[in-house]
Amino acid sequence: MANAPALTAETIVAISPGAMLRRRIFGHYGLLFGLSVLALVVAAAVFAPLLADHNPYTQDLFARMKPPFWMAGWDPDHLLGTDQLGRDYLARLLYGARISLLIGIVTALISGMIGTALGVAAGYFGGKVDLVVTFLINVRLAMPVVLVALAIVALFGGSLQIVILVLGFLLWDRFAVVMRSSVMQIRGLEYVNAARAIGCSTTRIVLSEIMPNVVNNLIVVMTLEMAHAILLEAALSFLGLGVQPPTPSWGLMISEGKEMMLFQPWLITIPGVALFLLVLAINLLGDGLRDVTAPEAKG
Amino acid sequence: MKPFLATGVIALTTALSCGQVFANKSDDTLHTAFSKELESVDFYFQSAREGTIFARQVWDGLVYRDQTTGDYVGNLASSWKWVDETTLEFKLREGVKFHNGEEFDADDVVFTVNYVVNPDNHVTVPGNVNWMKGAEKVDKYTVRITTNGPFPAALEYLSGLVAIYPNDYYAEVGPSGMALKPVGTGPYRVESVEPGKHFVLKKFDGYYGGPKGQPSIGTIDIRTIPDINTQLAELFSGGIDMIWNVPADQAEQLAAMDQFTVANESTMRIGYITMDAAGRGGEGPFAKKEVRQAIGYAIDRQAIVENLLKGSSKVVNSACFPSQFGCEQDVETYSYDPAKAKALLAEAGYPDGLTVDFYAYRNRPYAEAMMAYLADVGIKANLNYLKYSALRDMQKKGSAGFGFLTWGSNSINDVSAITSQFFKFGDQDFARDEEVKTWLDTGDKSVDDKVRKENYSKALKKIAEEAYWIPLFSYNSNYVFSKDVAFTPTPDEIVRFFDMSWK
């Protein structure tokens, strides 16, 4: 704005912050796309029992591998066809969305709590606390996530709970790094010093002075980690070490369809496309949120 | 439409890898693939099916089982007789030469047998050979093999599991040399070996014939390609002429394309459900006979066979493959009857069903199908899908007592290769039934066929009656090969390249 001296007074109309935000949101197509796809997946997951008129666990060995609706010979009873045990593919896809979202959200919450606690402590207190946390972050970064997850799951057996716990306790590093550096930038600012000077408790300073100013970073990292966790779950399930059958999981569906790749390619393309869209949507949403809440950081 | 699409995809994906010049009928070379990477091509130092297939081309045994008649005929031996209950005397064929020119005589047999039975040499599957005590030379073409106690299945084991090595050569190079440059008397000699990757076999011009007959195809080129989809892609592109163990669904599609010959043959492998009746992993629901029987009634084995295994697979009711010697067929059967299964569960004290851990190591779709049937009668089975070695280790320690497993009997056509392996208080015996063990022992030790049949029958009847196992189905194998190749598969799952020819 400062570089536009030609502007006249009439064009500079005061815009309310709310309207500004709305304008930013609706002008950001990536954000809109991400938001709508995510909303769609959430709706599918929540209303799965209403949308699917089949039970995802009911097998019918006499109706195996029926093709989906865009191919010849499809069965109106099974819009997306059936898998190699004759289970309705649409039902499995919808219920699979529940698993993916559940894993994404719970993992992001667990890792978010661990990472934020460590990062804020390191950034706010500095000194020895910072040294310890930095050491922990380094240790964590030195561990290859997939290998550690594989080892733990192989040791304790795969199940939904174990996958969520393993991923939750492995994916906190980015939270810690981002929180640490953002808190460091803020802790020396005047209003924090003022709060300290009037005798506010540390808890109060952290919760009401620091957190509100770093929460936009937190949300961005959270969306990224959600997408990351969903992909990792799919990878683990694909390798047979994640969610165990017959639970419908997109990764597992891809893994089960792999053998049929040449002749029944839709068995892997349908869950594959679903996974791709969901992860893309979450990433776009994260990017969009960053752009909207902190436009100055837009690169 | 679909097949064309598939062909298109395959053509695309393989276009890049087609730099090499493929040969087939025109230059007398058959290209094929092994799914498993062989640990060694030395027959005694590996345990894979592929190793057995390789060995049959390169080495001969003393006897050979004719696949059409089921009779034992002389291979390296010309005749044999039982001198007493533990001594077999062989007259050897004269004028046989090894690939390196060494002459075959009694010394080779004596050396090979004494080498493999010596525990210091650590052969990979000791059970294949440790029924023999040793061998001694009588004269240049006569040899005696002594067994550890009476062993009625001796000829069956000799025909399949004891390949005769050249004594001078093996003494010199040992297993490591044999693994790189194998030498035998068989119809094919080994041209080159890239361990675990690539093997080239050439017709052995000095082959003596014998029951295997003279080979017809000049060169056999075998590569290791673990993934079935890659194998199929190579088949489409002409990179290989034949593959086997093709899953039923793919085989069906390939047959519909009419571009290849698809042959289906049953195998000796059967699937079964084992249950912890003895309570080795602590007192569980399977200690109750009603629960075990309920499992049998709950699963629609016929539907699984018809829709998943297809081909020549059959429902199996006795704890062995039907063609095996002593495999009693007149046993208690458990046909699909979910109502009865529920009633039995209620009777056993589980009217609301139960939750159990279920173990499996191959054919996950089959395991899942069974789990869905179990869920229908109220049994919630949590699947633990492991590697076979891990599963076997758990069973050694008494856990993983409820699972879907399979056994191929090493293609030995005798009940002692399966029932006796699993019901004589071994690592994987979860029945621990003294009576069954005694009957099996009597059957294993007797050389009188009538006594053997009688005892095996008693054991198998009790196993079915008590539902220690729920035998499920026999497996089949799909062989897919170029229309230029003439080949008839056999139920012992051994691909005989020397029986193949070009059309």
CSV table of C-alpha atoms in Angstrom, one decimal, chain A residues 86-230:
chain,number,residue,atom,x,y,z
A,86,GLY,CA,-18.1,-59.9,-2.3
A,87,ARG,CA,-18.2,-57.0,0.2
A,88,ASP,CA,-19.8,-53.8,-1.0
A,89,TYR,CA,-17.0,-51.4,-2.1
A,90,LEU,CA,-18.9,-48.2,-1.5
A,91,ALA,CA,-19.7,-49.3,2.1
A,92,ARG,CA,-16.1,-50.2,2.7
A,93,LEU,CA,-14.9,-46.9,1.2
A,94,LEU,CA,-17.3,-44.8,3.4
A,95,TYR,CA,-16.5,-46.7,6.6
A,96,GLY,CA,-12.9,-46.6,5.6
A,97,ALA,CA,-13.1,-42.8,5.7
A,98,ARG,CA,-14.0,-43.1,9.4
A,99,ILE,CA,-10.8,-45.0,10.1
A,100,SER,CA,-8.7,-42.5,8.1
A,101,LEU,CA,-10.2,-39.5,9.7
A,102,LEU,CA,-10.1,-41.0,13.2
A,103,ILE,CA,-6.4,-41.9,12.8
A,104,GLY,CA,-5.6,-38.4,11.4
A,105,ILE,CA,-7.4,-36.5,14.1
A,106,VAL,CA,-6.5,-38.5,17.1
A,107,THR,CA,-2.9,-38.8,16.0
A,108,ALA,CA,-2.7,-35.1,15.4
A,109,LEU,CA,-4.2,-34.4,18.8
A,110,ILE,CA,-1.8,-36.7,20.7
A,111,SER,CA,1.3,-35.6,18.9
A,112,GLY,CA,0.1,-32.0,19.0
A,113,MET,CA,-0.2,-32.1,22.8
A,114,ILE,CA,3.2,-33.7,23.2
A,115,GLY,CA,4.9,-31.4,20.7
A,116,THR,CA,3.3,-28.2,21.8
A,117,ALA,CA,4.0,-28.9,25.5
A,118,LEU,CA,7.7,-29.5,24.7
A,119,GLY,CA,8.0,-26.7,22.2
A,120,VAL,CA,6.4,-24.1,24.4
A,121,ALA,CA,8.4,-25.1,27.4
A,122,ALA,CA,11.7,-24.9,25.4
A,123,GLY,CA,10.8,-21.6,23.8
A,124,TYR,CA,9.5,-19.9,26.9
A,125,PHE,CA,12.0,-21.1,29.5
A,126,GLY,CA,15.1,-21.4,27.3
A,127,GLY,CA,18.4,-22.5,28.9
A,128,LYS,CA,18.6,-26.0,30.2
A,129,VAL,CA,15.0,-26.8,29.4
A,130,ASP,CA,15.6,-25.8,25.8
A,131,LEU,CA,18.8,-27.9,25.7
A,132,VAL,CA,16.9,-31.0,26.9
A,133,VAL,CA,14.0,-30.5,24.5
A,134,THR,CA,16.3,-29.8,21.6
A,135,PHE,CA,18.1,-33.0,22.4
A,136,LEU,CA,14.8,-34.9,22.5
A,137,ILE,CA,13.8,-33.4,19.1
A,138,ASN,CA,17.1,-34.5,17.6
A,139,VAL,CA,16.7,-38.0,19.0
A,140,ARG,CA,13.2,-38.1,17.5
A,141,LEU,CA,14.4,-36.8,14.1
A,142,ALA,CA,17.1,-39.4,14.0
A,143,MET,CA,14.5,-42.2,14.1
A,144,PRO,CA,13.0,-43.1,10.7
A,145,VAL,CA,9.3,-43.0,11.4
A,146,VAL,CA,8.2,-45.8,9.1
A,147,LEU,CA,10.9,-48.2,10.4
A,148,VAL,CA,10.1,-47.5,14.0
A,149,ALA,CA,6.4,-47.9,13.4
A,150,LEU,CA,7.0,-51.1,11.5
A,151,ALA,CA,9.1,-52.5,14.4
A,152,ILE,CA,6.7,-51.6,17.1
A,153,VAL,CA,3.6,-52.8,15.2
A,154,ALA,CA,5.5,-56.1,14.3
A,155,LEU,CA,6.3,-56.5,18.0
A,156,PHE,CA,2.9,-55.8,19.5
A,157,GLY,CA,0.7,-56.8,16.6
A,158,GLY,CA,-1.3,-54.4,14.5
A,159,SER,CA,-4.6,-52.9,15.6
A,160,LEU,CA,-6.2,-49.5,15.3
A,161,GLN,CA,-5.3,-48.4,18.9
A,162,ILE,CA,-1.6,-49.4,18.4
A,163,VAL,CA,-1.3,-47.6,15.1
A,164,ILE,CA,-2.8,-44.5,16.6
A,165,LEU,CA,-0.6,-44.6,19.7
A,166,VAL,CA,2.6,-45.3,17.7
A,167,LEU,CA,1.9,-42.5,15.2
A,168,GLY,CA,0.8,-40.1,18.0
A,169,PHE,CA,4.0,-40.7,19.9
A,170,LEU,CA,6.2,-40.4,16.8
A,171,LEU,CA,4.9,-37.4,14.9
A,172,TRP,CA,5.3,-34.7,17.5
A,173,ASP,CA,8.7,-33.3,16.2
A,174,ARG,CA,7.3,-30.7,13.8
A,175,PHE,CA,5.0,-29.4,16.5
A,176,ALA,CA,7.9,-29.0,18.9
A,177,VAL,CA,10.2,-27.3,16.4
A,178,VAL,CA,7.6,-24.8,15.2
A,179,MET,CA,6.2,-24.0,18.7
A,180,ARG,CA,9.7,-23.6,20.1
A,181,SER,CA,10.8,-21.0,17.5
A,182,SER,CA,7.5,-19.1,17.5
A,183,VAL,CA,7.4,-18.9,21.3
A,184,MET,CA,11.0,-17.7,21.3
A,185,GLN,CA,10.1,-14.8,19.0
A,186,ILE,CA,7.2,-13.8,21.3
A,187,ARG,CA,8.5,-14.3,24.8
A,188,GLY,CA,10.6,-11.0,24.7
A,189,LEU,CA,7.8,-8.8,23.4
A,190,GLU,CA,6.5,-5.9,25.4
A,191,TYR,CA,3.1,-7.3,26.3
A,192,VAL,CA,4.7,-10.5,27.7
A,193,ASN,CA,7.1,-8.5,29.7
A,194,ALA,CA,4.2,-6.3,30.9
A,195,ALA,CA,2.2,-9.4,32.0
A,196,ARG,CA,5.3,-10.6,33.8
A,197,ALA,CA,5.8,-7.2,35.5
A,198,ILE,CA,2.3,-7.1,36.9
A,199,GLY,CA,2.9,-10.5,38.5
A,200,CYS,CA,1.0,-12.9,36.3
A,201,SER,CA,1.7,-16.5,36.9
A,202,THR,CA,3.7,-18.5,34.2
A,203,THR,CA,0.6,-20.6,33.4
A,204,ARG,CA,-1.4,-17.4,32.8
A,205,ILE,CA,1.2,-15.9,30.6
A,206,VAL,CA,1.6,-19.0,28.5
A,207,LEU,CA,-2.1,-19.6,28.1
A,208,SER,CA,-3.4,-16.1,27.6
A,209,GLU,CA,-0.5,-14.1,26.3
A,210,ILE,CA,1.6,-16.6,24.3
A,211,MET,CA,-0.7,-19.3,23.0
A,212,PRO,CA,-3.2,-17.1,21.2
A,213,ASN,CA,-0.4,-15.6,19.2
A,214,VAL,CA,1.1,-19.0,18.0
A,215,VAL,CA,-2.2,-20.9,17.6
A,216,ASN,CA,-2.3,-20.2,13.8
A,217,ASN,CA,1.0,-22.0,13.4
A,218,LEU,CA,-0.3,-24.8,15.5
A,219,ILE,CA,-3.3,-25.3,13.3
A,220,VAL,CA,-1.2,-25.4,10.1
A,221,VAL,CA,1.2,-28.0,11.6
A,222,MET,CA,-1.8,-29.9,12.8
A,223,THR,CA,-3.3,-30.2,9.3
A,224,LEU,CA,0.0,-31.3,7.9
A,225,GLU,CA,0.5,-33.9,10.5
A,226,MET,CA,-3.0,-35.2,10.0
A,227,ALA,CA,-2.3,-35.8,6.3
A,228,HIS,CA,1.0,-37.3,7.3
A,229,ALA,CA,-0.7,-39.7,9.7
A,230,ILE,CA,-3.4,-40.8,7.3
